[in-house]
Short mmCIF file of C-alpha atoms in Angstrom, two decimals:
data_model
loop_
_atom_site.label_atom_id
_atom_site.label_comp_id
_atom_site.label_asym_id
_atom_site.label_seq_id
_atom_site.Cartn_x
_atom_site.Cartn_y
_atom_site.Cartn_z
CA MET A 155 40.02 -19.84 50.82
CA SER A 156 43.48 -20.99 49.80
CA LEU A 157 44.12 -24.19 47.90
CA VAL A 158 47.49 -25.90 47.58
CA GLY A 159 48.27 -29.24 46.01
CA ASN A 160 49.48 -31.29 43.06
CA LEU A 161 48.05 -31.27 39.55
CA GLU A 162 48.10 -35.08 39.67
CA ASP A 163 45.51 -34.95 42.49
CA LEU A 164 43.31 -32.15 41.17
CA GLY A 165 43.25 -31.27 37.49
CA LEU A 166 43.19 -27.76 36.07
CA GLY A 167 39.62 -28.15 34.84
CA GLU A 168 38.38 -28.95 38.33
CA ILE A 169 40.36 -26.07 39.84
CA LEU A 170 38.86 -23.62 37.33
CA GLN A 171 35.35 -24.80 38.11
CA ILE A 172 35.88 -24.53 41.85
CA VAL A 173 37.14 -20.93 41.64
CA SER A 174 34.36 -20.02 39.21
CA LEU A 175 31.60 -21.36 41.39
CA SER A 176 33.06 -19.76 44.51
CA ARG A 177 33.14 -16.38 42.69
CA LYS A 178 36.44 -15.54 44.34
CA SER A 179 39.16 -13.09 43.35
CA GLY A 180 42.71 -14.33 43.56
CA VAL A 181 45.74 -15.79 41.81
CA LEU A 182 46.21 -19.39 40.67
CA GLN A 183 49.92 -20.18 40.38
CA LEU A 184 51.13 -23.26 38.46
CA ASN A 185 54.61 -24.81 38.38
CA SER A 186 55.43 -27.79 36.18
CA ARG A 187 58.84 -29.00 34.97
CA GLU A 188 60.54 -25.58 35.23
CA ARG A 189 57.55 -23.83 33.66
CA ASP A 190 55.56 -21.23 35.54
CA GLY A 191 52.07 -19.90 34.93
CA ARG A 192 49.53 -17.68 36.60
CA VAL A 193 45.79 -17.16 36.13
CA ILE A 194 44.21 -14.13 37.79
CA PHE A 195 40.53 -14.18 38.74
CA ARG A 196 38.19 -11.34 39.59
CA ASP A 197 34.86 -12.41 41.08
CA GLY A 198 35.35 -15.89 39.64
CA GLN A 199 36.16 -14.72 36.09
CA VAL A 200 39.54 -15.01 34.37
CA ILE A 201 40.90 -11.55 33.57
CA ARG A 202 44.60 -12.33 33.02
CA ALA A 203 46.79 -15.31 32.26
CA MET A 204 50.52 -15.52 31.83
CA ALA A 205 53.14 -18.22 31.34
CA SER A 206 56.90 -18.46 31.04
CA THR A 207 56.24 -20.34 27.77
CA PHE A 208 54.27 -17.36 26.36
CA PRO A 209 56.42 -14.19 26.47
CA GLU A 210 53.99 -12.13 24.38
CA ASN A 211 52.69 -8.76 25.51
CA LEU A 212 49.99 -6.47 24.15
CA GLY A 213 52.48 -4.94 21.73
CA ASP A 214 53.02 -8.37 20.21
CA LEU A 215 49.30 -8.89 19.78
CA VAL A 216 48.78 -5.46 18.22
CA LEU A 217 51.60 -5.96 15.72
CA ARG A 218 50.81 -9.58 14.93
CA ASN A 219 47.15 -8.80 14.22
CA GLY A 220 47.96 -5.71 12.12
CA LEU A 221 46.07 -3.36 14.44
CA ALA A 222 48.94 -0.84 14.58
CA ASP A 223 52.56 -0.49 13.47
CA MET A 224 55.65 -0.12 15.63
CA GLU A 225 55.71 3.68 15.31
CA THR A 226 52.12 3.97 16.54
CA LEU A 227 52.94 1.69 19.45
CA LYS A 228 55.90 3.89 20.39
CA GLN A 229 53.75 7.03 20.30
CA ALA A 230 51.11 5.36 22.47
CA LEU A 231 53.82 4.44 24.99
CA VAL A 232 55.06 8.04 25.06
CA ILE A 233 51.52 9.24 25.79
CA GLN A 234 51.19 6.66 28.54
CA GLN A 235 54.51 7.66 30.11
CA GLU A 236 53.54 11.35 30.12
CA SER A 237 50.01 10.77 31.35
CA ASP A 238 49.00 11.30 34.97
CA ASP A 239 46.26 8.66 34.89
CA ASP A 240 46.50 4.89 34.78
CA ARG A 241 45.20 4.33 31.27
CA ARG A 242 46.21 1.05 29.73
CA ILE A 243 47.95 1.02 26.39
CA GLY A 244 44.90 -0.49 24.70
CA ASP A 245 42.71 2.43 25.78
CA ILE A 246 45.27 4.88 24.39
CA LEU A 247 45.45 3.07 21.07
CA VAL A 248 41.66 3.26 20.84
CA SER A 249 41.15 6.86 21.93
CA GLU A 250 44.22 8.50 20.36
CA PHE A 251 44.89 6.41 17.26
CA GLY A 252 41.49 5.04 16.30
CA VAL A 253 42.36 1.37 16.77
CA ASP A 254 39.26 -0.80 16.93
CA ARG A 255 38.54 -1.61 20.59
CA GLU A 256 36.65 -4.78 19.73
CA ALA A 257 39.61 -6.02 17.67
CA ILE A 258 41.98 -5.45 20.63
CA GLU A 259 39.63 -7.21 23.03
CA THR A 260 39.26 -10.12 20.62
CA ALA A 261 43.04 -10.45 20.30
CA VAL A 262 43.49 -10.33 24.08
CA ARG A 263 40.68 -12.82 24.65
CA GLU A 264 42.16 -15.26 22.15
CA GLN A 265 45.60 -14.91 23.74
CA LEU A 266 44.27 -15.55 27.24
CA GLU A 267 42.40 -18.61 25.99
CA LYS A 268 45.54 -19.91 24.28
CA ILE A 269 47.59 -19.53 27.44
CA VAL A 270 44.98 -21.20 29.68
CA TYR A 271 44.50 -24.05 27.20
CA SER A 272 48.29 -24.64 27.22
CA PHE A 273 48.09 -25.31 30.98
CA PHE A 274 45.92 -28.38 30.34
CA GLY A 275 49.03 -30.10 28.99
CA TRP A 276 50.72 -29.66 32.38
CA ASP A 277 49.71 -32.99 33.85
CA GLU A 278 52.19 -32.88 36.71
CA GLY A 279 53.50 -30.23 39.06
CA ALA A 280 52.20 -28.02 41.87
CA PHE A 281 49.50 -25.40 42.12
CA SER A 282 48.29 -22.89 44.67
CA PHE A 283 45.31 -20.56 44.71
CA GLU A 284 45.46 -17.58 47.03
CA LEU A 285 42.70 -15.06 47.59
CA GLY A 286 43.52 -11.44 46.71
CA ASP A 287 41.77 -8.10 46.63
CA CYS A 288 40.45 -7.50 43.12
CA GLN A 289 41.57 -3.88 43.14
CA GLU A 290 45.15 -4.94 43.79
CA LEU A 291 44.98 -7.59 41.11
CA VAL A 292 44.05 -5.20 38.31
CA VAL A 293 46.77 -2.59 38.84
CA THR A 294 48.33 -2.12 35.41
CA ASN A 295 50.25 1.12 35.35
CA LEU A 296 53.58 -0.48 36.35
CA ASN A 297 53.73 -2.48 33.15
CA PRO A 298 53.14 -0.48 29.98
CA LEU A 299 52.20 -3.41 27.76
CA GLN A 300 50.26 -5.49 30.24
CA PHE A 301 46.99 -6.83 28.91
CA MET A 302 43.87 -8.09 30.61
CA LEU A 303 40.11 -8.25 30.10
CA ASP A 304 37.66 -5.99 31.86
CA GLN A 305 34.92 -8.56 31.20
CA GLY A 306 36.57 -11.81 32.19
CA LEU A 307 36.29 -15.27 30.66
CA ASN A 308 34.07 -17.94 32.20
CA PRO A 309 36.37 -20.54 33.81
CA GLN A 310 33.79 -23.32 33.44
CA TRP A 311 33.72 -22.77 29.69
CA LEU A 312 37.53 -22.66 29.60
CA ALA A 313 37.59 -25.92 31.56
CA MET A 314 35.33 -27.71 29.11
CA GLU A 315 37.01 -26.31 26.01
CA GLY A 316 40.52 -26.88 27.37
CA SER A 317 39.74 -30.53 28.12
CA ARG A 318 38.23 -30.99 24.65
CA ILE A 319 41.26 -29.47 22.88
CA LEU A 320 43.65 -31.60 24.93
CA ASP A 321 41.73 -34.80 24.16
CA GLU A 322 41.68 -34.00 20.43
CA LYS A 323 45.43 -33.31 20.35
CA ARG A 324 46.19 -36.54 22.14
CA HIS A 325 43.84 -38.48 19.83
CA ARG A 326 45.63 -37.06 16.79
CA GLY A 327 49.01 -37.72 18.33
CA GLU A 328 49.93 -34.02 18.35
CA ASP A 329 52.26 -32.34 20.82
CA VAL A 330 50.16 -30.99 23.68
CA GLU A 331 52.84 -28.44 24.59
CA GLU A 332 52.40 -24.99 23.06
CA GLN A 333 54.63 -21.95 23.22
CA GLY A 334 54.53 -18.37 22.05
CA GLU A 335 57.19 -16.05 20.70
CA SER A 336 57.55 -12.36 21.48
CA LEU A 337 58.01 -9.82 18.70
CA VAL A 338 58.62 -6.82 20.94
CA ASP A 339 61.79 -6.33 22.97
CA LEU A 340 60.18 -4.30 25.72
CA ASP A 341 63.43 -3.18 27.35
CA ALA A 342 64.77 -1.82 24.07
CA LEU A 343 61.43 -0.25 23.19
CA MET A 344 61.06 1.50 26.55
CA ALA A 345 64.65 2.74 26.37
CA GLU A 346 63.93 4.20 22.94
CA VAL A 347 60.73 5.86 24.17
CA LYS A 348 62.67 7.41 27.07
CA ASN A 349 65.66 8.19 24.81
CA GLU A 350 67.88 6.06 27.05
CA PRO A 351 70.25 3.24 26.07
CA ALA A 352 69.09 -0.25 26.92
CA SER A 353 70.93 -1.44 30.02
CA GLN A 354 71.75 -4.85 28.59
CA PRO A 355 70.81 -7.12 25.71
CA ALA A 356 67.23 -8.35 25.81
CA SER A 357 68.41 -11.95 25.70
CA ASP A 358 70.31 -11.45 28.98
CA VAL A 359 67.25 -9.96 30.65
CA ALA A 360 65.13 -12.88 29.49
CA LYS A 361 67.56 -15.29 31.09
CA GLN A 362 67.25 -13.44 34.39
CA SER A 363 63.46 -13.21 34.56
CA THR A 364 61.63 -16.06 32.94
CA ALA A 365 59.57 -17.33 35.86
CA GLY A 366 56.25 -16.22 37.29
CA ASP A 367 55.19 -13.47 34.91
CA GLY A 368 57.21 -14.51 31.85
CA LEU A 369 55.01 -12.38 29.64
CA TYR A 370 57.11 -9.33 30.22
CA ASN A 371 60.78 -9.07 29.39
CA ILE A 372 61.37 -6.18 31.79
CA GLY A 373 63.93 -7.46 34.27
CA ALA A 374 63.80 -8.99 37.70
CA GLU A 375 63.60 -5.68 39.60
CA LEU A 376 60.41 -4.56 37.88
CA LEU A 377 58.93 -8.02 38.31
CA GLU A 378 59.60 -7.78 42.04
CA GLU A 379 58.16 -4.27 42.16
CA MET A 380 54.99 -5.53 40.48
CA GLY A 381 54.67 -8.30 43.04
CA GLU A 382 55.17 -11.04 40.50
CA VAL A 383 56.82 -14.35 41.27
CA ALA A 384 60.59 -14.36 41.51
CA PRO A 385 62.54 -16.96 39.50
CA GLY A 386 62.58 -20.40 41.06
CA VAL A 387 59.72 -19.76 43.49
CA SER A 388 57.12 -22.49 43.55
CA PRO A 389 53.81 -22.83 45.41
CA GLU A 390 53.84 -24.02 48.98
CA SER A 391 55.05 -27.57 49.20
CA GLN A 392 52.55 -28.56 51.85
CA GLN A 393 49.40 -29.87 50.23
CA THR A 394 45.95 -28.90 51.45
CA PRO A 395 44.76 -31.76 53.72
CA GLY A 396 42.08 -33.88 52.09
CA LEU A 397 42.94 -32.67 48.60
CA HIS A 398 43.75 -36.18 47.37
CA LEU A 399 40.14 -37.12 48.24
CA LEU A 400 38.59 -34.20 46.42
CA ARG A 401 38.90 -35.44 42.84
CA GLY A 402 37.24 -38.82 43.47
CA MET A 403 34.54 -37.35 45.67
CA LEU A 404 33.72 -34.65 43.11
CA GLN A 405 33.34 -37.36 40.47
CA GLU A 406 30.90 -39.20 42.73
CA LEU A 407 28.82 -36.02 42.98
CA ASN A 408 28.03 -36.16 39.27
CA ASN A 409 25.08 -38.53 39.56
CA PRO A 410 24.17 -39.16 43.20
CA SER A 411 20.65 -39.98 44.25
CA LEU A 412 18.85 -36.88 45.49
CA GLY A 413 19.52 -35.92 49.11
CA GLY A 414 20.67 -39.21 50.60
CA GLY A 415 23.58 -39.79 48.23
CA ILE A 416 24.87 -36.25 48.66
CA ILE A 417 24.52 -36.33 52.44
CA LEU A 418 26.42 -39.60 52.67
CA LEU A 419 29.23 -38.21 50.54
CA ILE A 420 29.53 -35.19 52.81
CA LEU A 421 29.74 -37.38 55.90
CA ARG A 422 32.32 -39.62 54.23
CA PHE A 423 34.47 -36.64 53.37
CA ALA A 424 34.15 -35.16 56.88
CA SER A 425 35.09 -38.51 58.41
CA GLU A 426 38.54 -38.16 56.85
CA LEU A 427 39.20 -34.83 58.58
CA MET A 428 37.57 -35.04 62.02
CA ASN A 429 36.41 -37.60 64.60
CA ARG A 430 32.66 -36.89 64.60
CA ALA A 431 30.20 -35.15 62.29
CA VAL A 432 26.47 -34.53 62.11
CA ILE A 433 24.30 -33.32 59.22
CA LEU A 434 21.22 -31.26 60.15
CA LEU A 435 18.47 -30.06 57.83
CA VAL A 436 17.47 -26.40 57.97
CA LYS A 437 13.69 -25.97 57.93
CA ASP A 438 11.54 -22.88 58.16
CA GLU A 439 11.59 -22.59 61.95
CA GLU A 440 14.09 -25.16 63.21
CA ILE A 441 17.23 -27.19 62.50
CA VAL A 442 16.65 -30.94 62.58
CA GLY A 443 19.23 -33.74 62.84
CA LEU A 444 19.50 -36.05 59.83
CA GLY A 445 22.60 -38.24 59.98
CA GLN A 446 25.92 -38.74 61.77
CA PHE A 447 29.16 -40.62 62.09
CA GLY A 448 31.41 -41.10 65.11
CA ILE A 449 28.75 -40.37 67.77
CA GLU A 450 28.88 -43.08 70.46
CA LEU A 451 26.17 -43.34 73.14
CA ALA A 452 26.01 -45.91 75.95
CA LYS A 453 22.30 -46.76 76.09
CA GLU A 454 20.74 -45.34 72.92
CA SER A 455 21.16 -45.43 69.18
CA ALA A 456 23.20 -42.42 68.05
CA ASP A 457 21.19 -42.23 64.79
CA VAL A 458 17.91 -42.04 66.69
CA ARG A 459 19.27 -39.39 69.07
CA VAL A 460 20.52 -37.27 66.16
CA ARG A 461 17.20 -37.50 64.30
CA ASN A 462 15.41 -36.36 67.47
CA THR A 463 17.68 -33.31 67.81
CA ARG A 464 15.93 -30.00 67.09
CA LEU A 465 17.20 -26.44 67.54
CA PRO A 466 15.11 -23.27 66.93
CA LYS A 467 16.57 -21.15 64.13
CA ALA A 468 15.81 -17.95 66.05
CA GLU A 469 17.93 -18.87 69.08
CA GLN A 470 21.68 -18.41 69.53
CA HIS A 471 23.80 -21.52 68.88
CA VAL A 472 26.83 -22.66 66.90
CA PHE A 473 24.83 -22.57 63.64
CA THR A 474 23.56 -18.98 63.91
CA ASP A 475 26.36 -17.26 62.00
CA ALA A 476 26.42 -19.89 59.25
CA LEU A 477 22.68 -19.36 58.62
CA GLN A 478 23.21 -15.63 58.29
CA THR A 479 26.54 -15.39 56.44
CA PHE A 480 26.56 -18.66 54.38
CA VAL A 481 30.25 -18.95 55.38
CA PRO A 482 31.90 -22.03 56.98
CA TYR A 483 34.04 -21.63 60.11
CA HIS A 484 35.59 -23.42 63.05
CA ARG A 485 35.64 -21.86 66.52
CA THR A 486 35.43 -22.45 70.23
CA PRO A 487 31.70 -22.79 70.97
CA ALA A 488 30.10 -20.26 73.27
CA ASP A 489 28.43 -21.29 76.50
CA THR A 490 24.75 -20.92 75.50
CA GLU A 491 21.61 -22.82 76.41
CA TRP A 492 21.14 -24.31 72.96
CA ASN A 493 24.80 -25.23 72.52
CA SER A 494 24.57 -27.13 75.82
CA TYR A 495 21.46 -28.87 74.52
CA LEU A 496 23.24 -29.84 71.28
CA PHE A 497 26.29 -31.21 73.08
CA SER A 498 24.02 -33.14 75.45
CA GLN A 499 22.28 -34.74 72.48
CA LEU A 500 25.67 -35.72 71.06
CA GLY A 501 26.95 -37.40 74.23
CA GLY A 502 27.31 -34.67 76.83
CA GLU A 503 30.92 -33.52 76.48
CA HIS A 504 31.79 -29.98 75.32
CA PRO A 505 34.35 -29.95 72.47
CA ALA A 506 37.31 -27.56 72.41
CA GLU A 507 36.45 -26.49 68.88
CA VAL A 508 33.70 -27.20 66.35
CA PHE A 509 33.46 -26.96 62.57
CA ILE A 510 30.28 -25.58 61.00
CA GLY A 511 29.76 -25.77 57.24
CA PRO A 512 26.56 -24.59 55.49
CA LEU A 513 25.21 -26.48 52.48
CA ILE A 514 23.79 -23.86 50.13
CA SER A 515 21.26 -24.64 47.41
CA GLU A 516 19.08 -22.24 45.42
CA GLY A 517 20.34 -19.26 47.38
CA ARG A 518 19.61 -20.53 50.89
CA VAL A 519 21.13 -22.76 53.54
CA VAL A 520 19.37 -26.11 53.26
CA ALA A 521 21.59 -28.07 55.67
CA VAL A 522 24.54 -27.58 58.01
CA LEU A 523 27.46 -29.84 58.78
CA TYR A 524 28.69 -29.99 62.38
CA GLY A 525 32.02 -31.58 63.25
CA ASP A 526 34.35 -31.96 66.24
CA ASN A 527 37.26 -34.09 67.41
CA LEU A 528 35.76 -35.59 70.58
CA PRO A 529 36.63 -37.55 72.62
CA GLU A 530 39.97 -35.82 71.98
CA GLN A 531 40.02 -32.19 73.07
CA LYS A 532 41.95 -30.95 70.08
CA SER A 533 41.26 -28.23 67.53
CA ILE A 534 39.89 -28.76 64.03
CA GLY A 535 42.61 -28.92 61.37
CA ASP A 536 42.62 -27.56 57.83
CA THR A 537 39.12 -27.89 56.31
CA GLU A 538 39.60 -26.06 53.01
CA SER A 539 39.06 -29.14 50.87
CA LEU A 540 35.87 -29.95 52.81
CA GLU A 541 34.59 -26.39 52.36
CA ILE A 542 35.18 -26.69 48.60
CA PHE A 543 33.33 -30.03 48.55
CA LEU A 544 30.38 -28.50 50.42
CA SER A 545 30.05 -25.77 47.78
CA GLN A 546 30.06 -28.40 45.04
CA ALA A 547 27.58 -30.56 46.96
CA GLY A 548 25.13 -27.67 47.10
CA LEU A 549 25.34 -27.28 43.32
CA ALA A 550 24.86 -31.03 42.85
CA MET A 551 21.73 -30.83 45.03
CA GLU A 552 20.40 -27.97 42.89
CA LYS A 553 20.95 -30.08 39.78
CA ALA A 554 19.21 -33.09 41.30
CA LEU A 555 16.25 -30.95 42.40
CA LEU A 556 15.92 -29.45 38.94
CA GLU A 557 16.01 -32.89 37.33
CA ARG A 558 13.31 -34.13 39.72
CA ARG A 559 11.08 -31.14 38.96
CA MET A 560 11.49 -31.60 35.22
CA MET A 561 10.62 -35.29 35.55
CA SER A 562 7.56 -34.43 37.64
CA SER A 563 6.42 -31.90 35.01
CA ARG A 564 6.78 -34.45 32.21
CA ASN A 565 4.84 -37.05 34.20
CA ALA A 566 2.08 -34.53 34.91
CA VAL A 567 1.67 -33.86 31.19
#
């Protein structure tokens, strides 16, 4: 899953919730009015955040919170430089100098929260979320004062709290922009630790490398080596198709009627991205047609034909992999008996490519979305926004089911 778009179309709170619920690892990059920020996720949890407006590093946090003095920090850096392992500076401060681990984690957590909350004031600009391997994301040995959390922060909680803080600041007429100030000149400090002269004044380095990972004043070459964003680089300009629909459709998911309302929303969303779509319910032994759009039949109602469509779960057809993996896909359909039956039910023509999206609720696939571009024989386009909406629709269905059960329990009493 990759997600590219504008903050005007999809707010930060919604982006955080989407990544959290998908439990993905990756990097969210933000660009707004010459400011750059990044939020790194591992399994849907926020473990790092950085911004060009917050140049602080772990050394700043340690000094500012009185957890250690500059001399202790230097000694910890020497140990880290001479060590063969990849211990982070925080671990060294705890194990070698008796600094309270909980105090360091609290300081880091508060700093990450402050950085993420500052992003809520970025009401315009571009964003991109790209999947990444969590092991690659947590490499820390290249940057001696990098900080991150082993136990990440819940993005849904950050989304709610960030929105609340932003609303309160605006209500009080306060400036929603927030910036930090670094106490530690990392270039000078590292040169002193290595007994080498600093190559140039820290202010000059800061001018050369303020984008992407602005937390670390360590020069453009090291930023490039670490795989951070080079100055002036922004997310892809091409927006994810359907993204402008996502915000409004997600809002409509808040209080839909159970089942029918959610299914209609899914079909409406799909209708913006492909020519035809069908929703089918997944029962114990079979998959049963429920609703459709775009199906045109000469002598019979398309709705009736779809509702009379039934495929055995145990047989091979375009839905088989979705039922087993819970993952959406589009592909050229195989020539199987039950695929031929399905296409016959939908008008007889075989599409060049089909989209299959599972609707997951309470840990199982409760429905599947089928889509194609017939009568045109063209491939399915970008469906990332639709896949995101399907994941949210499943959660909305869980919520509606829970509310119905609670109401039934109260009525029974």
